[in-house]
Short mmCIF file of C-alpha atoms in Angstrom, two decimals:
data_model
loop_
_atom_site.label_atom_id
_atom_site.label_comp_id
_atom_site.label_asym_id
_atom_site.label_seq_id
_atom_site.Cartn_x
_atom_site.Cartn_y
_atom_site.Cartn_z
CA MET A 1 18.03 29.17 -68.63
CA GLN A 2 16.72 26.48 -66.45
CA SER A 3 17.43 26.82 -62.76
CA GLU A 4 19.11 24.04 -61.25
CA SER A 5 16.81 21.41 -59.37
CA THR A 6 17.19 21.34 -55.48
CA SER A 7 16.34 18.09 -53.20
CA PRO A 8 13.24 18.74 -51.30
CA PRO A 9 13.66 19.28 -47.38
CA LEU A 10 13.78 16.36 -45.21
CA ARG A 11 10.34 15.80 -43.34
CA ALA A 12 11.06 16.08 -39.43
CA VAL A 13 9.01 15.44 -36.54
CA GLY A 14 9.98 16.45 -32.72
CA TYR A 15 9.29 14.44 -29.75
CA ARG A 16 8.98 16.03 -26.15
CA ARG A 17 8.25 14.57 -22.53
CA VAL A 18 8.42 15.39 -19.30
CA SER A 19 7.71 13.45 -16.05
CA MET A 20 5.26 14.28 -13.15
CA ARG A 21 7.99 15.31 -11.09
CA GLU A 22 9.24 17.84 -13.73
CA GLN A 23 5.81 19.10 -14.28
CA VAL A 24 5.54 19.85 -10.41
CA ASP A 25 8.96 21.84 -10.77
CA ASN A 26 7.36 23.84 -13.41
CA PHE A 27 9.50 22.32 -16.24
CA SER A 28 7.84 23.91 -19.36
CA LEU A 29 6.90 21.51 -22.27
CA ASP A 30 6.74 24.67 -24.38
CA ALA A 31 10.66 25.31 -23.80
CA GLN A 32 11.30 22.09 -25.42
CA GLU A 33 9.01 22.70 -28.35
CA SER A 34 10.63 26.11 -28.77
CA ASN A 35 14.00 24.46 -28.94
CA LEU A 36 12.88 22.00 -31.26
CA THR A 37 11.18 24.43 -33.66
CA ARG A 38 14.37 26.69 -34.19
CA TYR A 39 16.52 23.60 -34.54
CA ILE A 40 14.24 22.24 -37.26
CA GLU A 41 14.02 25.58 -38.89
CA SER A 42 17.82 26.34 -38.67
CA ARG A 43 18.30 22.99 -40.79
CA GLY A 44 15.77 23.88 -43.40
CA TRP A 45 13.59 20.87 -42.66
CA GLN A 46 9.77 20.62 -42.76
CA LEU A 47 8.20 20.26 -39.37
CA LEU A 48 5.14 17.78 -39.75
CA GLU A 49 4.30 17.30 -35.99
CA ILE A 50 5.58 17.34 -32.45
CA TYR A 51 4.30 14.22 -30.52
CA VAL A 52 3.94 14.68 -26.67
CA ASP A 53 3.97 12.32 -23.84
CA ALA A 54 3.40 14.43 -20.87
CA GLY A 55 3.86 13.16 -16.99
CA ILE A 56 5.33 9.89 -18.17
CA SER A 57 8.62 8.42 -17.26
CA ALA A 58 11.30 7.35 -19.86
CA LYS A 59 12.47 4.38 -17.95
CA GLN A 60 12.70 1.02 -19.61
CA GLY A 61 9.29 -0.73 -20.07
CA SER A 62 7.15 2.41 -19.45
CA GLN A 63 3.95 2.74 -21.44
CA ARG A 64 4.17 6.21 -23.77
CA PRO A 65 1.49 6.26 -26.24
CA ALA A 66 3.05 9.17 -28.03
CA LEU A 67 6.37 7.24 -28.48
CA GLU A 68 4.46 4.04 -29.58
CA ARG A 69 2.62 6.09 -32.14
CA LEU A 70 5.80 7.97 -33.28
CA LEU A 71 7.49 4.50 -33.76
CA LYS A 72 4.44 3.13 -35.80
CA ASP A 73 4.60 6.29 -38.00
CA ALA A 74 8.25 6.04 -38.59
CA SER A 75 7.87 2.06 -39.70
CA GLN A 76 5.44 3.48 -42.34
CA LYS A 77 8.06 6.06 -43.48
CA LYS A 78 5.82 9.23 -42.86
CA PHE A 79 8.70 11.13 -41.89
CA ASP A 80 12.37 11.34 -42.41
CA VAL A 81 14.04 12.42 -39.00
CA ILE A 82 13.06 12.75 -35.49
CA VAL A 83 14.31 15.54 -33.33
CA VAL A 84 14.41 15.53 -29.41
CA ASP A 85 15.69 18.21 -27.34
CA LYS A 86 18.02 16.01 -25.06
CA ILE A 87 18.41 12.17 -25.43
CA ASP A 88 16.94 11.47 -21.96
CA ARG A 89 13.60 12.92 -23.28
CA PHE A 90 13.65 9.86 -25.67
CA TYR A 91 15.04 7.05 -23.58
CA ARG A 92 17.12 7.03 -20.08
CA HIS A 93 17.86 3.23 -20.60
CA LEU A 94 21.04 2.85 -22.77
CA ASN A 95 19.82 -0.70 -24.07
CA SER A 96 16.35 0.66 -25.20
CA LEU A 97 17.90 3.78 -26.74
CA LEU A 98 20.47 1.69 -28.89
CA THR A 99 17.71 -0.71 -29.88
CA THR A 100 15.25 2.01 -30.97
CA LEU A 101 18.01 3.71 -32.92
CA ASP A 102 19.08 0.77 -34.73
CA GLN A 103 15.16 0.03 -35.40
CA LEU A 104 14.91 3.56 -36.78
CA ASN A 105 17.82 2.84 -38.97
CA GLY A 106 16.31 -0.33 -40.59
CA TYR A 107 12.98 2.24 -41.40
CA GLY A 108 15.39 4.48 -42.91
CA VAL A 109 14.66 7.23 -40.25
CA SER A 110 17.32 9.36 -38.92
CA PHE A 111 17.54 10.96 -35.71
CA ALA A 112 18.93 14.28 -34.05
CA SER A 113 19.24 15.73 -30.55
CA VAL A 114 19.51 19.44 -29.90
CA GLN A 115 21.25 19.69 -26.77
CA GLU A 116 24.06 16.86 -27.49
CA GLN A 117 24.45 18.36 -30.94
CA LEU A 118 24.11 15.05 -32.53
CA ASP A 119 22.86 14.83 -36.14
CA PHE A 120 22.76 11.49 -37.80
CA THR A 121 21.59 12.87 -41.21
CA THR A 122 25.21 14.27 -41.87
CA PRO A 123 28.09 11.90 -43.03
CA TRP A 124 29.80 12.52 -39.52
CA GLY A 125 26.57 11.67 -37.65
CA LYS A 126 25.97 8.44 -39.82
CA LEU A 127 29.75 7.24 -38.69
CA MET A 128 28.72 7.85 -35.26
CA LEU A 129 25.49 5.79 -35.57
CA THR A 130 27.53 2.92 -36.79
CA VAL A 131 29.94 3.23 -33.89
CA LEU A 132 26.95 3.40 -31.60
CA GLY A 133 25.49 0.37 -33.40
CA THR A 134 28.90 -1.69 -32.94
CA LEU A 135 28.92 -0.57 -29.12
CA ALA A 136 25.04 -1.68 -28.91
CA GLU A 137 26.09 -5.02 -30.26
CA ILE A 138 28.57 -5.48 -27.81
CA TYR A 139 26.64 -4.32 -25.08
CA LEU A 140 23.78 -6.62 -25.88
CA ASP A 141 25.96 -9.52 -26.32
CA ASN A 142 27.41 -9.09 -22.86
CA LEU A 143 24.02 -8.46 -21.57
CA ARG A 144 22.89 -11.89 -23.10
CA GLN A 145 25.77 -13.81 -21.39
CA GLU A 146 25.25 -12.08 -18.01
CA THR A 147 21.42 -12.73 -18.33
CA ARG A 148 22.25 -16.48 -19.30
CA LYS A 149 24.52 -16.65 -16.35
CA GLY A 150 21.99 -15.81 -14.22
CA LYS A 151 19.22 -17.69 -15.55
CA ILE A 152 21.51 -20.88 -15.13
CA GLN A 153 22.24 -20.05 -11.75
CA GLN A 154 18.39 -19.98 -10.97
CA LEU A 155 18.05 -23.13 -12.61
CA ARG A 156 20.70 -25.03 -10.66
CA GLN A 157 18.94 -24.01 -7.54
CA GLY A 158 15.84 -25.65 -8.74
CA LEU A 159 13.74 -22.30 -9.41
CA TRP A 160 11.27 -21.96 -12.01
CA ILE A 161 11.65 -19.24 -14.71
CA GLY A 162 8.70 -18.16 -17.00
CA GLY A 163 5.16 -18.78 -17.35
CA ILE A 164 3.50 -21.47 -15.10
CA PRO A 165 2.90 -24.59 -16.53
CA TYR A 166 -0.57 -26.33 -16.53
CA GLY A 167 -0.74 -28.49 -13.51
CA TYR A 168 1.13 -26.08 -11.18
CA CYS A 169 0.48 -22.98 -9.43
CA ARG A 170 2.61 -20.40 -7.16
CA GLY A 171 0.67 -21.87 -4.03
CA LEU A 172 -0.17 -18.26 -2.96
CA CYS A 173 -3.81 -19.33 -2.26
CA SER A 174 -4.80 -16.35 0.17
CA ASN A 175 -4.21 -13.78 -2.57
CA CYS A 176 -4.25 -16.15 -5.70
CA THR A 177 -4.44 -14.32 -8.98
CA ASP A 178 -4.09 -17.50 -11.02
CA PRO A 179 -6.48 -17.94 -13.94
CA ASN A 180 -7.76 -21.37 -12.39
CA GLY A 181 -7.85 -20.01 -8.87
CA LYS A 182 -11.23 -17.90 -7.92
CA ASN A 183 -14.21 -19.81 -8.49
CA TYR A 184 -12.28 -23.23 -9.60
CA CYS A 185 -9.70 -24.03 -7.32
CA PRO A 186 -10.81 -25.58 -3.75
CA ASP A 187 -7.81 -24.20 -1.91
CA TYR A 188 -8.62 -20.49 -3.23
CA GLY A 189 -8.66 -18.26 -0.33
CA ASN A 190 -6.88 -20.47 2.26
CA PRO A 191 -3.59 -20.22 3.82
CA ASN A 192 -0.43 -20.20 1.61
CA LEU A 193 0.92 -23.58 0.40
CA ALA A 194 4.35 -22.01 -0.75
CA ASP A 195 6.23 -18.70 -0.54
CA GLY A 196 5.74 -17.95 -4.30
CA LYS A 197 9.15 -18.70 -5.44
CA SER A 198 8.70 -22.53 -6.33
CA LEU A 199 5.71 -24.03 -8.13
CA VAL A 200 3.31 -26.71 -6.06
CA PRO A 201 0.91 -28.74 -7.82
CA HIS A 202 -2.62 -27.29 -8.55
CA PRO A 203 -5.19 -29.52 -6.63
CA LEU A 204 -7.27 -29.78 -9.80
CA GLU A 205 -4.92 -29.20 -12.74
CA SER A 206 -2.17 -31.86 -11.40
CA GLN A 207 -5.03 -34.84 -11.59
CA VAL A 208 -5.72 -33.86 -15.34
CA VAL A 209 -1.93 -34.12 -16.18
CA LYS A 210 -1.70 -37.40 -14.65
CA TRP A 211 -4.97 -38.52 -16.57
CA VAL A 212 -3.34 -37.25 -19.91
CA PHE A 213 -0.35 -39.40 -19.62
CA ASP A 214 -2.09 -42.31 -18.32
CA TRP A 215 -4.74 -42.65 -21.25
CA TYR A 216 -2.10 -41.71 -24.01
CA VAL A 217 0.38 -44.49 -22.89
CA ASN A 218 -1.93 -47.11 -21.39
CA GLN A 219 -5.08 -46.64 -23.16
CA ASP A 220 -3.77 -45.77 -26.83
CA GLU A 221 -5.99 -42.66 -26.76
CA SER A 222 -5.01 -39.98 -29.30
CA HIS A 223 -4.40 -36.10 -28.75
CA ARG A 224 -7.93 -35.55 -30.09
CA SER A 225 -9.63 -38.11 -28.02
CA ILE A 226 -8.09 -37.13 -24.90
CA ALA A 227 -9.04 -33.47 -25.33
CA GLU A 228 -12.65 -34.67 -26.06
CA ARG A 229 -12.41 -36.93 -23.06
CA LEU A 230 -11.45 -34.10 -20.80
CA ASN A 231 -14.07 -31.63 -22.25
CA GLY A 232 -16.90 -33.88 -21.07
CA LEU A 233 -15.60 -34.50 -17.67
CA GLN A 234 -16.78 -32.92 -14.34
CA PHE A 235 -14.51 -32.30 -11.10
CA THR A 236 -16.67 -32.90 -8.08
CA LEU A 237 -15.43 -30.50 -5.29
CA PRO A 238 -15.36 -31.27 -1.52
CA ASP A 239 -18.39 -29.08 -1.00
CA GLY A 240 -20.31 -31.27 -3.29
CA SER A 241 -20.75 -28.83 -6.23
CA SER A 242 -19.11 -29.78 -9.73
CA LEU A 243 -17.13 -27.89 -12.22
CA PRO A 244 -16.27 -28.72 -15.83
CA VAL A 245 -12.65 -29.52 -16.53
CA ARG A 246 -10.79 -26.72 -18.12
CA GLN A 247 -7.20 -25.67 -19.36
CA LYS A 248 -5.44 -22.55 -18.02
CA GLY A 249 -5.81 -20.22 -20.82
CA ALA A 250 -3.02 -17.56 -21.48
CA PRO A 251 -2.73 -15.42 -18.35
CA ASN A 252 -3.74 -12.04 -19.03
CA ARG A 253 -4.58 -12.56 -22.74
CA THR A 254 -7.17 -15.41 -22.96
CA GLU A 255 -9.82 -16.80 -20.69
CA PRO A 256 -9.58 -20.55 -19.62
CA ARG A 257 -11.23 -22.55 -22.46
CA PRO A 258 -11.72 -26.33 -23.59
CA PHE A 259 -8.89 -28.68 -24.08
CA THR A 260 -7.62 -29.07 -27.85
CA ARG A 261 -5.36 -31.66 -29.14
CA ASP A 262 -2.61 -28.86 -29.38
CA ILE A 263 -2.90 -28.36 -25.73
CA ILE A 264 -2.73 -32.16 -25.09
CA ARG A 265 0.65 -32.49 -27.22
CA ASP A 266 2.38 -29.65 -25.18
CA ILE A 267 1.61 -31.28 -22.03
CA LEU A 268 2.72 -34.66 -23.30
CA ARG A 269 6.37 -33.04 -24.15
CA ARG A 270 6.81 -31.02 -20.90
CA VAL A 271 9.86 -32.42 -18.84
CA ALA A 272 8.63 -30.33 -16.29
CA TYR A 273 6.03 -32.76 -15.03
CA THR A 274 8.88 -35.05 -14.01
CA GLY A 275 10.18 -32.52 -11.43
CA LYS A 276 12.96 -31.24 -13.94
CA ILE A 277 13.52 -27.70 -15.49
CA ALA A 278 14.40 -27.54 -19.20
CA TYR A 279 16.86 -24.72 -20.06
CA ARG A 280 16.77 -23.30 -23.78
CA GLU A 281 18.85 -20.73 -25.20
CA VAL A 282 17.54 -17.60 -27.30
CA ASN A 283 18.19 -18.54 -31.03
CA SER A 284 20.11 -16.24 -33.63
CA GLN A 285 16.85 -14.25 -34.17
CA GLY A 286 16.36 -13.39 -30.54
CA VAL A 287 13.58 -15.88 -30.13
CA TYR A 288 13.27 -18.20 -27.15
CA PRO A 289 12.04 -21.77 -28.10
CA LYS A 290 9.68 -23.12 -25.87
CA ARG A 291 10.00 -26.55 -27.65
CA GLY A 292 12.50 -28.73 -28.81
CA THR A 293 15.59 -30.38 -27.27
CA PRO A 294 16.62 -28.30 -24.39
CA LYS A 295 20.28 -27.18 -23.98
CA GLN A 296 20.38 -28.58 -20.36
CA ILE A 297 17.96 -30.05 -17.83
CA PHE A 298 18.37 -29.39 -14.25
CA PRO A 299 16.50 -30.86 -11.08
CA GLY A 300 13.73 -28.69 -10.31
CA LYS A 301 12.10 -27.78 -6.85
CA GLN A 302 8.50 -28.46 -7.92
CA PRO A 303 7.09 -32.00 -7.05
CA ALA A 304 6.84 -34.42 -10.22
CA LEU A 305 3.33 -34.94 -11.30
CA VAL A 306 4.49 -38.37 -13.46
CA GLU A 307 7.15 -40.68 -13.20
CA ASP A 308 10.10 -40.65 -15.41
CA ASP A 309 9.35 -43.94 -16.73
CA LEU A 310 5.81 -43.00 -17.84
CA PHE A 311 7.07 -39.70 -19.17
CA GLN A 312 9.80 -41.70 -21.43
CA LYS A 313 7.11 -44.33 -22.52
CA ALA A 314 4.90 -41.31 -23.50
CA GLN A 315 7.86 -39.77 -25.73
CA GLU A 316 8.34 -43.31 -27.17
CA VAL A 317 4.54 -43.59 -28.10
CA ARG A 318 4.72 -40.09 -29.46
CA ALA A 319 7.82 -41.21 -31.67
CA LEU A 320 6.15 -44.23 -32.77
CA ARG A 321 3.18 -42.20 -33.72
CA SER A 322 4.81 -39.30 -35.46
CA ARG A 323 4.00 -40.62 -38.78
CA ASN A 324 0.70 -42.25 -38.15
CA CYS A 325 -2.64 -40.61 -37.38
CA PHE A 326 -5.28 -42.34 -34.98
CA VAL A 327 -8.30 -41.54 -37.07
CA ARG A 328 -9.10 -40.73 -40.70
CA HIS A 329 -12.43 -40.00 -42.21
CA ASN A 330 -13.94 -40.99 -38.60
CA GLN A 331 -12.55 -44.52 -38.86
CA PRO A 332 -9.60 -45.62 -36.87
CA VAL A 333 -6.39 -45.95 -38.99
CA ARG A 334 -4.55 -49.15 -38.72
CA LEU A 335 -0.79 -49.28 -37.58
CA TYR A 336 1.64 -51.25 -39.40
CA PRO A 337 4.12 -52.74 -36.68
CA LEU A 338 6.94 -53.56 -39.02
CA THR A 339 6.75 -50.24 -41.16
CA GLY A 340 10.12 -48.60 -40.86
CA ILE A 341 12.21 -51.70 -40.27
CA LEU A 342 10.92 -54.11 -42.82
CA TYR A 343 12.85 -54.13 -46.28
CA CYS A 344 12.85 -55.91 -49.57
CA GLY A 345 15.76 -58.50 -49.77
CA TYR A 346 16.01 -58.03 -53.22
CA CYS A 347 16.22 -54.15 -54.13
CA GLY A 348 16.48 -52.89 -50.36
CA GLY A 349 13.63 -50.83 -50.60
CA LYS A 350 11.47 -50.03 -47.46
CA MET A 351 8.24 -51.98 -47.08
CA ARG A 352 5.11 -49.91 -46.73
CA GLY A 353 1.83 -50.99 -44.92
CA VAL A 354 -1.02 -50.73 -47.48
CA SER A 355 -4.55 -51.75 -47.17
CA LYS A 356 -6.51 -53.17 -50.33
CA THR A 357 -10.05 -53.86 -51.37
CA GLY A 358 -11.49 -56.55 -49.15
CA GLY A 359 -10.11 -55.71 -45.56
CA HIS A 360 -6.86 -57.15 -46.36
CA TYR A 361 -3.41 -55.68 -45.13
CA TYR A 362 0.00 -55.76 -46.97
CA TYR A 363 3.64 -54.89 -46.80
CA GLU A 364 4.52 -53.52 -50.36
CA ASP A 365 7.99 -52.44 -51.71
CA SER A 366 8.17 -48.66 -51.89
CA ASN A 367 10.65 -48.86 -54.73
CA GLN A 368 7.89 -50.35 -56.58
CA GLN A 369 5.19 -47.61 -55.31
CA ASP A 370 7.47 -44.83 -56.23
CA ARG A 371 8.59 -46.51 -59.59
CA VAL A 372 12.19 -46.45 -58.58
CA CYS A 373 13.01 -49.84 -60.14
CA GLN A 374 11.30 -53.06 -61.33
CA CYS A 375 11.63 -55.48 -58.44
CA GLN A 376 10.41 -59.17 -58.27
CA GLN A 377 9.24 -58.58 -54.73
CA LYS A 378 5.38 -58.94 -54.68
CA LEU A 379 2.99 -58.04 -51.78
CA VAL A 380 2.93 -60.06 -48.72
CA ARG A 381 0.23 -60.15 -46.20
CA THR A 382 0.90 -58.42 -42.86
CA GLU A 383 -0.01 -61.71 -40.40
CA LYS A 384 2.11 -63.83 -42.37
CA ILE A 385 5.42 -61.89 -42.28
CA GLU A 386 4.58 -60.75 -38.80
CA GLU A 387 3.81 -64.12 -37.49
CA GLN A 388 7.08 -65.46 -38.99
CA VAL A 389 9.32 -62.38 -37.15
CA VAL A 390 7.27 -63.34 -33.65
CA LYS A 391 8.34 -67.00 -34.19
CA TRP A 392 11.85 -65.80 -34.95
CA ILE A 393 11.82 -63.95 -31.90
CA ALA A 394 10.46 -66.74 -29.82
CA GLU A 395 12.89 -69.23 -30.99
CA THR A 396 15.83 -67.01 -30.37
CA LEU A 397 14.90 -66.52 -26.59
CA ALA A 398 14.40 -70.37 -26.26
CA THR A 399 17.76 -70.97 -27.39
CA ALA A 400 19.47 -67.95 -25.93
CA ILE A 401 18.77 -68.64 -22.34
CA GLN A 402 20.59 -71.98 -21.29
CA PRO A 403 19.26 -73.90 -18.25
CA GLU A 404 22.79 -73.25 -16.65
CA ALA A 405 22.10 -69.67 -16.79
CA ILE A 406 18.88 -69.86 -15.02
CA GLN A 407 20.62 -72.00 -12.46
CA ALA A 408 23.31 -69.26 -11.89
CA GLN A 409 20.65 -66.66 -11.58
CA GLU A 410 18.94 -68.67 -9.03
CA HIS A 411 22.46 -69.32 -7.34
CA VAL A 412 23.28 -65.77 -6.98
CA THR A 413 19.51 -64.81 -5.49
CA GLU A 414 19.88 -67.37 -3.01
CA LEU A 415 23.64 -66.14 -1.95
CA GLU A 416 21.99 -62.58 -2.01
CA LYS A 417 19.59 -63.64 0.50
CA ARG A 418 22.19 -65.40 2.90
CA HIS A 419 24.39 -62.31 2.70
CA GLU A 420 21.46 -60.02 3.85
CA ARG A 421 20.81 -62.44 6.63
CA ALA A 422 24.38 -62.71 7.59
CA ARG A 423 24.56 -58.93 7.56
CA GLU A 424 21.43 -58.47 10.15
CA LEU A 425 22.88 -60.91 12.54
CA TYR A 426 26.43 -59.22 12.16
CA LEU A 427 25.02 -55.89 13.14
CA ALA A 428 23.12 -57.25 15.91
CA GLY A 429 26.41 -59.06 17.23
CA GLU A 430 24.90 -62.19 16.88
CA LEU A 431 27.57 -63.28 14.03
CA GLU A 432 31.43 -63.09 13.94
CA ARG A 433 32.81 -60.54 11.22
CA SER A 434 34.96 -63.25 9.63
CA VAL A 435 31.83 -65.18 8.87
CA TYR A 436 30.05 -62.24 7.48
CA GLU A 437 33.07 -61.30 5.19
CA ASN A 438 33.04 -64.91 3.61
CA GLU A 439 29.29 -64.58 2.85
CA ARG A 440 29.92 -61.12 1.57
CA ILE A 441 32.87 -61.97 -0.77
CA ARG A 442 30.92 -65.07 -2.01
CA PHE A 443 27.96 -63.12 -3.02
CA GLU A 444 30.14 -60.37 -4.64
CA ASN A 445 32.01 -62.87 -6.72
CA ALA A 446 28.95 -64.66 -8.04
CA SER A 447 27.58 -61.34 -8.96
CA GLU A 448 30.38 -60.27 -10.80
CA ASN A 449 30.64 -63.59 -12.74
CA LEU A 450 26.99 -63.33 -13.63
CA GLN A 451 27.47 -59.58 -14.80
CA ILE A 452 30.79 -60.81 -17.06
CA ASN A 453 28.66 -63.43 -18.75
CA ASN A 454 25.72 -60.78 -19.28
CA ILE A 455 23.37 -63.44 -18.07
CA HIS A 456 21.64 -60.75 -15.88
CA ALA A 457 21.08 -58.51 -18.67
CA THR A 458 19.83 -61.52 -20.93
CA LEU A 459 17.16 -62.57 -18.55
CA ALA A 460 15.93 -59.03 -17.75
CA LEU A 461 15.43 -58.58 -21.36
CA THR A 462 13.86 -61.87 -21.77
CA SER A 463 11.46 -61.21 -18.97
CA VAL A 464 10.13 -58.06 -20.96
CA ILE A 465 9.92 -59.65 -24.16
CA GLN A 466 8.38 -63.19 -23.10
CA PRO A 467 4.99 -62.17 -21.50
CA GLN A 468 4.35 -60.06 -24.83
CA LEU A 469 5.04 -63.07 -26.96
CA GLU A 470 2.78 -65.28 -24.93
CA HIS A 471 -0.15 -62.82 -25.14
CA TRP A 472 0.78 -61.49 -28.87
CA SER A 473 -2.79 -61.57 -30.09
CA GLU A 474 -4.14 -59.37 -27.22
CA LEU A 475 -1.53 -56.68 -28.06
CA THR A 476 -2.44 -53.74 -29.87
CA GLN A 477 -0.77 -52.73 -32.92
CA LEU A 478 1.29 -49.86 -31.03
CA ASN A 479 2.64 -52.34 -28.53
CA ARG A 480 3.49 -54.86 -31.43
CA LYS A 481 5.40 -51.89 -32.97
CA ARG A 482 7.13 -51.19 -29.71
CA LEU A 483 8.16 -54.73 -29.28
CA PHE A 484 9.45 -55.13 -32.94
CA ARG A 485 11.79 -51.98 -32.22
CA LEU A 486 13.01 -53.14 -29.06
CA VAL A 487 14.42 -56.46 -30.95
CA ILE A 488 15.18 -55.65 -34.58
CA GLU A 489 16.89 -52.69 -36.31
CA LYS A 490 16.15 -53.75 -39.72
CA ALA A 491 14.29 -56.80 -41.04
CA TYR A 492 14.26 -58.10 -44.75
CA LEU A 493 12.00 -60.40 -46.73
CA GLN A 494 12.12 -62.29 -50.14
CA GLN A 495 8.84 -63.03 -51.60
CA ASN A 496 6.67 -64.52 -48.55
CA ALA A 497 9.66 -65.36 -46.27
CA PHE A 498 11.44 -63.33 -43.39
CA VAL A 499 15.00 -64.21 -44.39
CA ALA A 500 17.44 -61.76 -42.08
CA ALA A 501 17.45 -59.48 -39.50
CA GLU A 502 19.81 -56.78 -37.74
CA PRO A 503 18.91 -57.14 -34.09
CA THR A 504 19.16 -54.10 -31.76
CA ILE A 505 22.33 -53.80 -29.51
CA ALA A 506 20.10 -54.70 -26.61
CA PHE A 507 18.92 -57.66 -28.53
CA GLN A 508 22.31 -58.86 -29.80
CA PRO A 509 23.44 -60.82 -26.83
CA LEU A 510 20.74 -63.35 -27.43
CA THR A 511 21.15 -64.02 -30.94
CA ARG A 512 23.42 -66.66 -32.35
CA PRO A 513 26.14 -65.47 -34.86
CA TRP A 514 25.19 -64.06 -37.26
CA SER A 515 21.49 -64.02 -37.75
CA LEU A 516 18.75 -66.48 -38.97
CA THR A 517 19.50 -70.31 -39.05
CA VAL A 518 18.58 -72.28 -42.00
CA PRO A 519 15.98 -74.85 -40.89
CA GLU A 520 17.21 -77.50 -43.44
CA THR A 521 21.02 -77.35 -42.17
CA GLY A 522 20.64 -75.82 -38.90
CA ARG A 523 23.59 -73.44 -40.16
CA CYS A 524 23.81 -69.81 -39.94
CA ASN A 525 23.09 -68.33 -43.49
CA SER A 526 24.77 -64.91 -42.81
CA GLY A 527 25.16 -62.49 -45.54
CA GLU A 528 27.33 -59.25 -46.04
CA GLY A 529 28.10 -57.45 -42.63
CA GLY A 530 26.83 -60.31 -40.77
CA ILE A 531 23.10 -59.90 -42.08
#
């Protein structure tokens, strides 16, 4: 008769640790090993190895080589159970203990403690592990909330949290440890510029940040071209020596090195350069997102390196360029100003910019490109349709601003000057209060009427658009696209004609209801929905 088969014994390992103080007090590692060996033998398990960390603390964040090797071996399933003499030999910090137990459970490795009589290999022990896991989740949830409150409180005070962004430093010049400090920063070794709690502009890096935003917004430079331009520049220091411009590198990981387009991209989207601090919460995977839309933005104590207006323009350019590269096959890539807002007036398909043999540029119906439908709309030359749109914008502006509106604006401006002069005389004691009050009321009433009639907003928008129309031929493709986006939400064409438009909210007050006028009749030819 064949004997009944038995399961192989569990493969067990032990872990023992003593601190330096315990070694001084003659605490014996041998005592722990003896307890571990007897316990494993009493369970009928197979002892494979005992991992030892001697003279090392078990506090959170301490480096324990043997424990690190133990956890690595656990992930490779080299054993089934870990045995310790006491739990505090493993971890003293509750959060670390519970996190590690959960990690081991994921590896399929159990845990046992001799002194506490905890054995997670038994049904009762597994139930206890489930309870501990629930407690750990509650504990960690509460810890995250408290940590979040603490971070938000610091951010409300304008204090920076985390790694220092390029362009700033702690201002601790006398004992600087910044990667771009020694042998680079002209202030290295000088008296401290700050207390280390808030950020100060780095004398060289801050200038680089300003260049990046200026070149990107005002000189139509790409991420790559800016990186290449910076990598070819030299800083001249006060002592006459020169240094190549460089980025910060990753502190404690990589040395300062040349710029790349990814680094330029990161610089351009950092709101910190406007003197603010962005707060982003840890996501469901426990990862802190360094990019993306922040949860909240707080005023920071660090000085702004770029103005808000310049930063917002950079974000606008990034959005306009999001689907267009600058260079392809070492040739500049053309930007089509109406792409994204130009639609076919027959089938409603988007009109995409395309180039054809001979160096000509066209807008083509995307529905035809994708073979979604058979539409009668043909290719239309870019300059032809763009000229029509520009002409419509110019005519709209010409008819929107009536002479009486301009006179009203001039009248309010004159009243404002009179009010300011009356205020100065009143404060100097040279004018009676009743006379000053009359001037004040007159100015406020005129200003209120101007606002009610939207004249002020209309004139302000016109002052932005009109100069660009007058110098249309000199505008870059990017600035042409920016102007069209300011004025039009959607534009429609049929054959070679611009037939309808949906103005933006900002431009609506300048348009006559509802849209384009028919030249022959002078009447509005609006379609469904006012288009």
